[in-house]
Tab-separated table of C-alpha atoms in Angstrom:
chain	number	residue	atom	x	y	z
A	19	MET	CA	-0.159	0.038	-0.022
A	20	GLN	CA	2.994	2.440	0.594
A	21	HIS	CA	3.697	2.553	-2.879
A	22	GLU	CA	0.433	3.681	-4.068
A	23	LEU	CA	0.141	6.236	-1.185
A	24	GLN	CA	3.290	8.063	-2.540
A	25	ASN	CA	1.087	9.095	-5.453
A	26	GLY	CA	-2.074	11.066	-5.901
A	27	ILE	CA	-1.859	12.972	-2.376
A	28	HIS	CA	-2.899	16.328	-1.121
A	29	ASP	CA	-2.375	17.398	2.595
A	30	GLY	CA	-1.556	13.659	3.329
A	31	ARG	CA	-4.940	12.487	1.726
A	32	VAL	CA	-5.214	10.133	-1.064
A	33	ASP	CA	-6.946	11.895	-3.849
A	34	TRP	CA	-8.779	8.846	-5.215
A	35	VAL	CA	-10.228	8.124	-1.994
A	36	ASP	CA	-11.672	11.590	-1.620
A	37	TYR	CA	-13.052	11.100	-5.016
A	38	ALA	CA	-14.935	8.056	-4.074
A	39	LYS	CA	-16.039	9.517	-0.890
A	40	GLY	CA	-17.135	12.602	-2.915
A	41	PHE	CA	-19.310	10.347	-5.111
A	42	CYS	CA	-20.721	8.391	-2.299
A	43	ILE	CA	-21.799	11.538	-0.059
A	44	ILE	CA	-23.455	12.972	-3.290
A	45	PHE	CA	-25.444	9.995	-4.093
A	46	VAL	CA	-26.470	9.821	-0.429
A	47	VAL	CA	-27.665	13.585	-0.575
A	48	MET	CA	-29.235	12.806	-3.820
A	49	MET	CA	-31.288	9.808	-2.525
A	50	HIS	CA	-32.798	11.843	0.389
A	51	SER	CA	-33.494	14.663	-1.901
A	52	THR	CA	-35.181	12.541	-4.487
A	53	LEU	CA	-37.181	10.585	-2.409
A	54	GLY	CA	-38.273	13.627	-0.171
A	55	VAL	CA	-39.488	15.609	-3.223
A	56	GLU	CA	-41.321	12.577	-4.507
A	57	ALA	CA	-43.061	11.846	-1.198
A	58	ALA	CA	-44.162	15.449	-0.875
A	59	THR	CA	-45.459	15.675	-4.380
A	60	GLY	CA	-46.806	12.017	-4.746
A	61	GLN	CA	-44.821	11.932	-8.099
A	62	GLU	CA	-41.847	10.074	-9.387
A	63	GLY	CA	-38.978	12.365	-11.338
A	64	TRP	CA	-36.369	11.369	-13.685
A	65	LEU	CA	-33.879	11.419	-10.929
A	66	HIS	CA	-35.266	8.683	-9.497
A	67	HIS	CA	-33.720	6.378	-11.970
A	68	VAL	CA	-30.101	7.575	-11.100
A	69	VAL	CA	-30.852	7.019	-7.416
A	70	GLU	CA	-32.099	3.474	-8.031
A	71	PHE	CA	-29.000	2.928	-10.508
A	72	ALA	CA	-26.884	3.589	-7.502
A	73	ARG	CA	-28.791	1.964	-4.509
A	74	PRO	CA	-26.659	-1.238	-5.103
A	75	PHE	CA	-23.138	0.336	-4.497
A	76	ARG	CA	-24.068	3.498	-2.707
A	77	MET	CA	-23.724	2.723	0.938
A	78	PRO	CA	-21.318	-0.456	0.189
A	79	ASP	CA	-18.769	1.606	-1.244
A	80	PHE	CA	-19.064	4.161	1.740
A	81	PHE	CA	-18.481	1.362	4.206
A	82	LEU	CA	-15.563	-0.213	2.461
A	83	ILE	CA	-13.955	3.172	2.141
A	84	SER	CA	-14.494	3.723	5.896
A	85	GLY	CA	-12.716	0.183	6.644
A	86	LEU	CA	-9.685	0.838	4.081
A	87	PHE	CA	-7.245	2.627	6.565
A	88	LEU	CA	-8.235	0.536	9.623
A	89	ALA	CA	-5.138	-1.599	9.593
A	90	LYS	CA	-2.958	1.504	10.047
A	91	VAL	CA	-4.481	2.128	13.450
A	92	ILE	CA	-6.163	-0.983	14.667
A	93	ASP	CA	-3.131	-1.645	16.869
A	94	ARG	CA	-3.422	1.411	18.816
A	95	ASP	CA	-4.105	0.927	22.619
A	96	TRP	CA	-7.689	0.836	23.622
A	97	ARG	CA	-7.926	4.067	25.194
A	98	THR	CA	-6.590	5.991	21.895
A	99	TYR	CA	-8.756	3.591	19.720
A	100	ILE	CA	-11.918	4.162	21.537
A	101	ASP	CA	-11.282	7.952	21.530
A	102	ARG	CA	-10.731	8.185	17.713
A	103	LYS	CA	-13.033	5.470	16.615
A	104	VAL	CA	-15.889	5.481	19.191
A	105	VAL	CA	-15.988	8.830	21.266
A	106	HIS	CA	-15.362	10.900	18.076
A	107	PHE	CA	-18.373	9.737	16.125
A	108	PHE	CA	-20.295	9.903	19.189
A	109	TYR	CA	-19.771	13.225	20.076
A	110	PHE	CA	-21.200	14.072	16.472
A	111	TYR	CA	-24.020	11.940	16.888
A	112	LEU	CA	-25.413	13.407	19.921
A	113	LEU	CA	-24.826	16.801	18.709
A	114	TRP	CA	-26.215	16.514	15.540
A	115	THR	CA	-29.265	14.505	16.725
A	116	ALA	CA	-29.973	17.463	19.194
A	117	ILE	CA	-29.898	19.860	16.555
A	118	GLN	CA	-32.111	17.722	14.356
A	119	PHE	CA	-34.704	17.665	17.037
A	120	ALA	CA	-34.572	21.268	17.762
A	121	PHE	CA	-35.485	21.857	14.111
A	122	LYS	CA	-38.033	19.233	13.922
A	123	ALA	CA	-39.570	19.422	17.416
A	124	PRO	CA	-42.391	21.636	16.371
A	125	GLY	CA	-43.710	19.308	14.011
A	126	PHE	CA	-43.175	16.406	16.483
A	127	ILE	CA	-44.975	18.422	19.301
A	128	ALA	CA	-47.951	18.850	16.987
A	129	GLU	CA	-48.213	15.137	16.169
A	130	GLN	CA	-47.058	13.375	19.312
A	131	GLY	CA	-47.214	15.862	21.896
A	132	VAL	CA	-44.215	16.763	24.357
A	133	MET	CA	-43.792	13.414	25.696
A	134	GLY	CA	-43.919	11.954	22.521
A	135	VAL	CA	-40.701	14.091	21.446
A	136	VAL	CA	-39.094	13.146	24.577
A	137	HIS	CA	-39.718	9.645	24.121
A	138	ALA	CA	-38.462	9.788	20.628
A	139	TYR	CA	-35.258	11.747	21.580
A	140	LEU	CA	-34.608	8.979	24.369
A	141	MET	CA	-35.082	6.234	21.889
A	142	SER	CA	-32.456	7.902	19.570
A	143	PHE	CA	-29.855	6.436	21.852
A	144	ILE	CA	-31.107	2.906	20.797
A	145	GLU	CA	-32.604	3.546	17.363
A	146	PRO	CA	-30.405	5.998	15.224
A	147	PHE	CA	-32.378	9.185	14.594
A	148	GLY	CA	-32.900	10.238	10.744
A	149	THR	CA	-29.957	10.441	8.469
A	150	LEU	CA	-27.373	9.854	11.304
A	151	TRP	CA	-27.437	6.044	11.487
A	152	PHE	CA	-24.242	5.919	9.501
A	153	ILE	CA	-22.201	7.441	12.237
A	154	TYR	CA	-23.871	5.488	14.712
A	155	LEU	CA	-22.979	2.412	13.264
A	156	LEU	CA	-19.321	3.043	12.293
A	157	PRO	CA	-18.096	2.757	16.097
A	158	ILE	CA	-19.924	-0.587	16.514
A	159	PHE	CA	-17.955	-1.822	13.361
A	160	PHE	CA	-14.445	-0.306	14.697
A	161	ILE	CA	-14.898	-2.084	18.143
A	162	ILE	CA	-16.129	-5.474	16.490
A	163	VAL	CA	-13.327	-5.599	14.149
A	164	LYS	CA	-10.569	-4.785	17.103
A	165	LEU	CA	-12.199	-7.586	19.163
A	166	THR	CA	-12.079	-9.982	16.371
A	167	LYS	CA	-8.716	-9.162	15.234
A	168	ARG	CA	-7.048	-12.451	15.973
A	169	VAL	CA	-9.930	-14.411	14.444
A	170	PRO	CA	-8.934	-15.783	11.027
A	171	TRP	CA	-10.393	-12.921	8.620
A	172	PRO	CA	-12.102	-15.596	6.282
A	173	ALA	CA	-14.455	-16.729	9.156
A	174	ILE	CA	-15.296	-13.162	9.964
A	175	TRP	CA	-15.885	-12.187	6.135
A	176	LEU	CA	-18.021	-15.445	5.647
A	177	ILE	CA	-20.057	-14.432	8.789
A	178	GLY	CA	-20.533	-11.111	7.493
A	179	ALA	CA	-21.654	-12.253	3.924
A	180	ALA	CA	-23.763	-14.737	5.437
A	181	LEU	CA	-25.511	-11.838	7.332
A	182	GLU	CA	-25.935	-9.791	4.067
A	183	ILE	CA	-27.355	-12.542	2.207
A	184	SER	CA	-29.636	-13.390	4.848
A	185	GLN	CA	-31.253	-9.945	4.470
A	186	ILE	CA	-32.403	-9.738	8.110
A	187	HIS	CA	-35.389	-7.377	8.638
A	188	THR	CA	-36.266	-7.101	12.456
A	189	GLY	CA	-37.706	-3.593	12.282
A	190	TRP	CA	-34.730	-2.197	14.151
A	191	MET	CA	-32.031	0.062	12.340
A	192	VAL	CA	-28.981	-1.314	14.020
A	193	PRO	CA	-29.271	-4.914	13.628
A	194	ASP	CA	-30.737	-4.761	10.310
A	195	GLU	CA	-28.136	-2.002	9.055
A	196	PHE	CA	-25.254	-4.171	10.682
A	197	ALA	CA	-26.142	-7.238	8.901
A	198	SER	CA	-26.331	-5.447	5.607
A	199	ARG	CA	-23.197	-3.307	5.609
A	200	PHE	CA	-20.814	-4.902	7.951
A	201	VAL	CA	-19.298	-7.214	5.217
A	202	TYR	CA	-18.376	-4.217	2.906
A	203	PHE	CA	-16.584	-2.518	6.115
A	204	TYR	CA	-14.803	-5.605	6.648
A	205	THR	CA	-13.770	-6.059	3.267
A	206	GLY	CA	-12.347	-2.736	3.039
A	207	TYR	CA	-10.203	-3.601	6.134
A	208	VAL	CA	-9.197	-7.002	4.922
A	209	ALA	CA	-8.704	-6.187	1.395
A	210	ALA	CA	-7.229	-2.631	1.340
A	211	ARG	CA	-4.032	-3.672	-0.304
A	212	TYR	CA	-5.873	-5.285	-3.150
A	213	VAL	CA	-8.268	-2.139	-3.483
A	214	PHE	CA	-5.224	0.226	-3.838
A	215	GLU	CA	-3.874	-2.264	-6.650
A	216	ILE	CA	-7.011	-1.871	-8.461
A	217	ALA	CA	-6.860	1.646	-8.312
A	218	ALA	CA	-3.405	1.470	-9.579
A	219	ARG	CA	-4.094	-0.698	-12.368
A	220	ALA	CA	-7.026	1.396	-13.280
A	221	GLN	CA	-4.678	4.252	-13.639
A	222	ALA	CA	-2.019	2.258	-15.517
A	223	ALA	CA	-4.475	1.012	-18.168
A	224	PRO	CA	-7.325	3.839	-18.264
A	225	ALA	CA	-8.637	2.373	-21.732
A	226	LEU	CA	-9.189	-1.043	-20.286
A	227	ALA	CA	-10.603	0.405	-16.959
A	228	MET	CA	-13.168	2.295	-19.068
A	229	ALA	CA	-14.205	-0.763	-21.055
A	230	GLY	CA	-14.669	-2.293	-17.696
A	231	LEU	CA	-16.838	0.369	-16.354
A	232	VAL	CA	-18.928	0.413	-19.131
A	233	ILE	CA	-19.666	-3.114	-18.986
A	234	TRP	CA	-20.219	-2.911	-15.167
A	235	GLY	CA	-22.740	0.279	-16.008
A	236	ILE	CA	-24.813	-1.866	-18.553
A	237	GLY	CA	-24.940	-4.956	-16.088
A	238	ASN	CA	-25.895	-2.963	-12.871
A	239	GLY	CA	-28.409	-1.099	-14.692
A	240	LEU	CA	-29.999	-4.013	-16.408
A	241	LEU	CA	-30.233	-5.970	-12.945
A	242	VAL	CA	-31.675	-2.962	-11.378
A	243	LYS	CA	-34.365	-2.461	-13.977
A	244	ALA	CA	-35.151	-6.209	-13.785
A	245	GLY	CA	-35.759	-5.830	-10.097
A	246	VAL	CA	-33.307	-8.430	-8.769
A	247	ALA	CA	-30.494	-5.988	-7.597
A	248	SER	CA	-31.879	-6.274	-4.017
A	249	LEU	CA	-32.055	-10.132	-4.021
A	250	PRO	CA	-29.905	-12.537	-1.908
A	251	PHE	CA	-26.679	-13.039	-3.421
A	252	TYR	CA	-27.424	-10.375	-6.148
A	253	SER	CA	-26.958	-7.498	-3.615
A	254	LEU	CA	-23.764	-8.791	-2.205
A	255	ALA	CA	-22.386	-9.083	-5.539
A	256	LEU	CA	-23.447	-5.798	-7.072
A	257	GLY	CA	-22.313	-3.946	-3.696
A	258	LEU	CA	-18.801	-5.321	-4.196
A	259	ILE	CA	-18.533	-4.805	-7.835
A	260	GLY	CA	-19.945	-1.550	-7.645
A	261	ALA	CA	-17.513	-0.491	-4.964
A	262	VAL	CA	-14.651	-1.671	-7.143
A	263	ALA	CA	-16.307	0.343	-10.199
A	264	VAL	CA	-16.442	3.458	-7.856
A	265	VAL	CA	-12.692	2.964	-6.941
A	266	THR	CA	-11.927	2.575	-10.604
A	267	ILE	CA	-14.095	5.578	-11.599
A	268	SER	CA	-12.166	7.736	-8.923
A	269	ALA	CA	-8.751	6.486	-9.676
A	270	LEU	CA	-9.376	7.726	-13.233
A	271	LEU	CA	-10.355	11.071	-12.118
A	272	ALA	CA	-7.709	11.511	-9.643
A	273	GLN	CA	-4.936	10.522	-12.162
A	274	HIS	CA	-5.447	14.263	-13.870
A	275	ASP	CA	-6.982	15.608	-10.884
A	276	VAL	CA	-10.139	16.837	-12.859
A	277	PHE	CA	-13.475	17.864	-11.119
A	278	LYS	CA	-11.686	19.128	-7.848
A	279	PRO	CA	-14.951	20.264	-6.420
A	280	LEU	CA	-15.839	16.470	-6.121
A	281	ARG	CA	-12.608	15.909	-4.340
A	282	TYR	CA	-13.547	18.679	-2.079
A	283	CYS	CA	-16.903	17.057	-1.203
A	284	GLY	CA	-15.027	13.737	-0.419
A	285	ARG	CA	-12.542	15.561	1.720
A	286	ASN	CA	-15.489	17.042	3.660
A	287	SER	CA	-17.757	14.204	3.278
A	288	ILE	CA	-18.685	14.161	7.260
A	289	VAL	CA	-19.505	17.923	7.000
A	290	ILE	CA	-22.076	17.379	4.175
A	291	TYR	CA	-23.289	14.279	5.830
A	292	LEU	CA	-23.953	16.143	9.279
A	293	ALA	CA	-25.617	19.165	7.996
A	294	PHE	CA	-27.087	18.713	4.454
A	295	PHE	CA	-30.395	18.000	6.080
A	296	LEU	CA	-31.022	21.613	6.909
A	297	PRO	CA	-30.510	23.331	3.458
A	298	MET	CA	-31.976	20.523	1.964
A	299	ALA	CA	-35.200	20.617	3.734
A	300	ALA	CA	-35.509	24.413	3.245
A	301	THR	CA	-34.876	24.233	-0.409
A	302	ARG	CA	-37.626	21.566	-0.817
A	303	THR	CA	-40.042	23.550	1.111
A	304	VAL	CA	-39.288	26.682	-0.729
A	305	LEU	CA	-39.785	25.280	-4.148
A	306	LEU	CA	-42.975	23.214	-3.292
A	307	LYS	CA	-44.654	26.356	-1.836
A	308	THR	CA	-43.456	28.764	-4.585
A	309	GLY	CA	-44.026	26.397	-7.560
A	310	ILE	CA	-41.093	28.239	-9.389
A	311	VAL	CA	-39.824	24.627	-10.523
A	312	THR	CA	-42.466	22.116	-11.621
A	313	ASP	CA	-40.362	19.291	-13.196
A	314	ILE	CA	-39.830	16.986	-10.421
A	315	GLY	CA	-36.463	15.457	-11.370
A	316	THR	CA	-35.087	19.069	-11.964
A	317	GLU	CA	-36.511	19.985	-8.367
A	318	SER	CA	-34.737	16.975	-7.001
A	319	VAL	CA	-31.542	18.104	-8.430
A	320	ILE	CA	-31.698	21.560	-7.218
A	321	VAL	CA	-32.535	20.224	-3.765
A	322	THR	CA	-29.490	17.958	-3.962
A	323	ALA	CA	-27.337	20.836	-5.100
A	324	ALA	CA	-28.834	23.004	-2.156
A	325	GLY	CA	-28.034	20.135	0.299
A	326	VAL	CA	-24.555	19.705	-0.803
A	327	ILE	CA	-23.420	23.375	-1.170
A	328	GLY	CA	-25.463	24.470	1.869
A	329	ALA	CA	-23.920	22.080	4.069
A	330	LEU	CA	-20.361	23.415	2.844
A	331	ALA	CA	-21.607	26.819	3.268
A	332	ILE	CA	-22.485	26.152	6.999
A	333	TYR	CA	-19.018	24.836	7.550
A	334	TRP	CA	-17.160	27.688	5.725
A	335	ALA	CA	-19.271	30.326	8.088
A	336	VAL	CA	-18.670	28.742	11.242
A	337	ARG	CA	-14.911	27.008	10.949
A	338	TRP	CA	-12.911	30.097	12.442
A	339	THR	CA	-15.772	31.055	14.992
A	340	PRO	CA	-16.768	29.608	18.497
A	341	LEU	CA	-19.445	27.730	16.463
A	342	LYS	CA	-16.565	25.367	15.012
A	343	PHE	CA	-17.509	22.812	17.394
A	344	LEU	CA	-20.205	21.828	15.208
A	345	PHE	CA	-17.669	20.121	13.039
A	346	GLU	CA	-14.510	20.149	14.989
A	347	ARG	CA	-14.623	17.886	18.454
A	348	PRO	CA	-13.262	20.442	21.207
A	349	ALA	CA	-10.125	19.196	23.170
A	350	MET	CA	-12.331	18.892	26.294
A	351	PHE	CA	-14.038	16.021	24.752
A	352	TRP	CA	-10.654	14.085	23.909
A	353	LEU	CA	-9.806	11.174	25.943
A	354	VAL	CA	-6.256	11.108	24.477
A	355	PRO	CA	-5.081	14.473	23.134
A	356	ASP	CA	-4.113	14.911	19.403
A	357	LYS	CA	-0.590	15.919	19.461
A	358	LYS	CA	-0.715	16.983	15.751
A	359	LYS	CA	-0.775	20.760	15.130
A	360	GLN	CA	-2.893	20.839	11.953
A	361	GLU	CA	-6.128	22.141	10.735
A	362	PRO	CA	-9.145	21.504	12.724
A	363	ARG	CA	-9.640	17.825	12.449
A	364	LEU	CA	-13.047	16.750	11.077
A	365	ALA	CA	-14.905	13.680	11.963
A	366	MET	CA	-13.304	11.202	9.348
A	367	GLN	CA	-9.639	11.610	7.861
A	368	PRO	CA	-8.919	8.777	5.307
A	369	ALA	CA	-5.888	8.232	7.312
A	370	GLU	CA	-8.152	7.035	10.180
């Protein structure tokens, strides 16, 4: 891995990894934006087809990338590991759950009463709230991988694959999403060297890589259209192959560092993930009430762009103010002080 890490790096970050994370976070915002607009209007727009195309690989790739650098830090002492991999995400989960509740409380009170809101908030400690389930689940993955570090990796991978194929539906998000996503996170951890090799080979033979992407795109689209992409075995295969496809696309983009805004989105993916719901919801409300845009697909695109750009705008507005705690964990909440004197740490660095 070290050879690959010597190329395509900006500020200690691997470019193609940030491109991959950029793709994932935009697809996540697009999904929430599109489904939200369609639910509010009772209509389906043309962007819905893009959302469905990305469904098989959108979150698998996000989790695979999240596990990609775990081997570099898994041998840290437990105190440091828990600080970086549990407390870190727990801080942001608690903070942004409170923020989301603050914005949604008036509507909840009208529907459920004050006690209903209190109950919903307390339940958020057990059942992840809204869009924040990803950072709720990551610490669980980090802990389990460290606890099972000495277990032969094929055994853990096969268990994860079996859970995904079983398509468990308990009605509770944590066990259901754990079963669906752990295999991808673990694959990123145990297969990191091969993932970097795939990226390097794509850059060495771009024409062949693009041909492979065309074949993948056609196959993925046909299986989604046929309605089998979410079936057992199909979903696991499409998730893993789709993650490889995103890695390949990202490696090609990083080779010439085109579409730098996408790389920037990946660099700040956690910022977008935490804050996109605010500008997304506000923009959707304005568009629906004013009727300025009538095409559902176009409206979904505008809401998606507003979610991404709006989240970054919030970050830009607060990063040098006392409100920077929204995206930077204050020193008082560190178990082990960070010795590096760098720019403010965000919630997810590629090297972590």
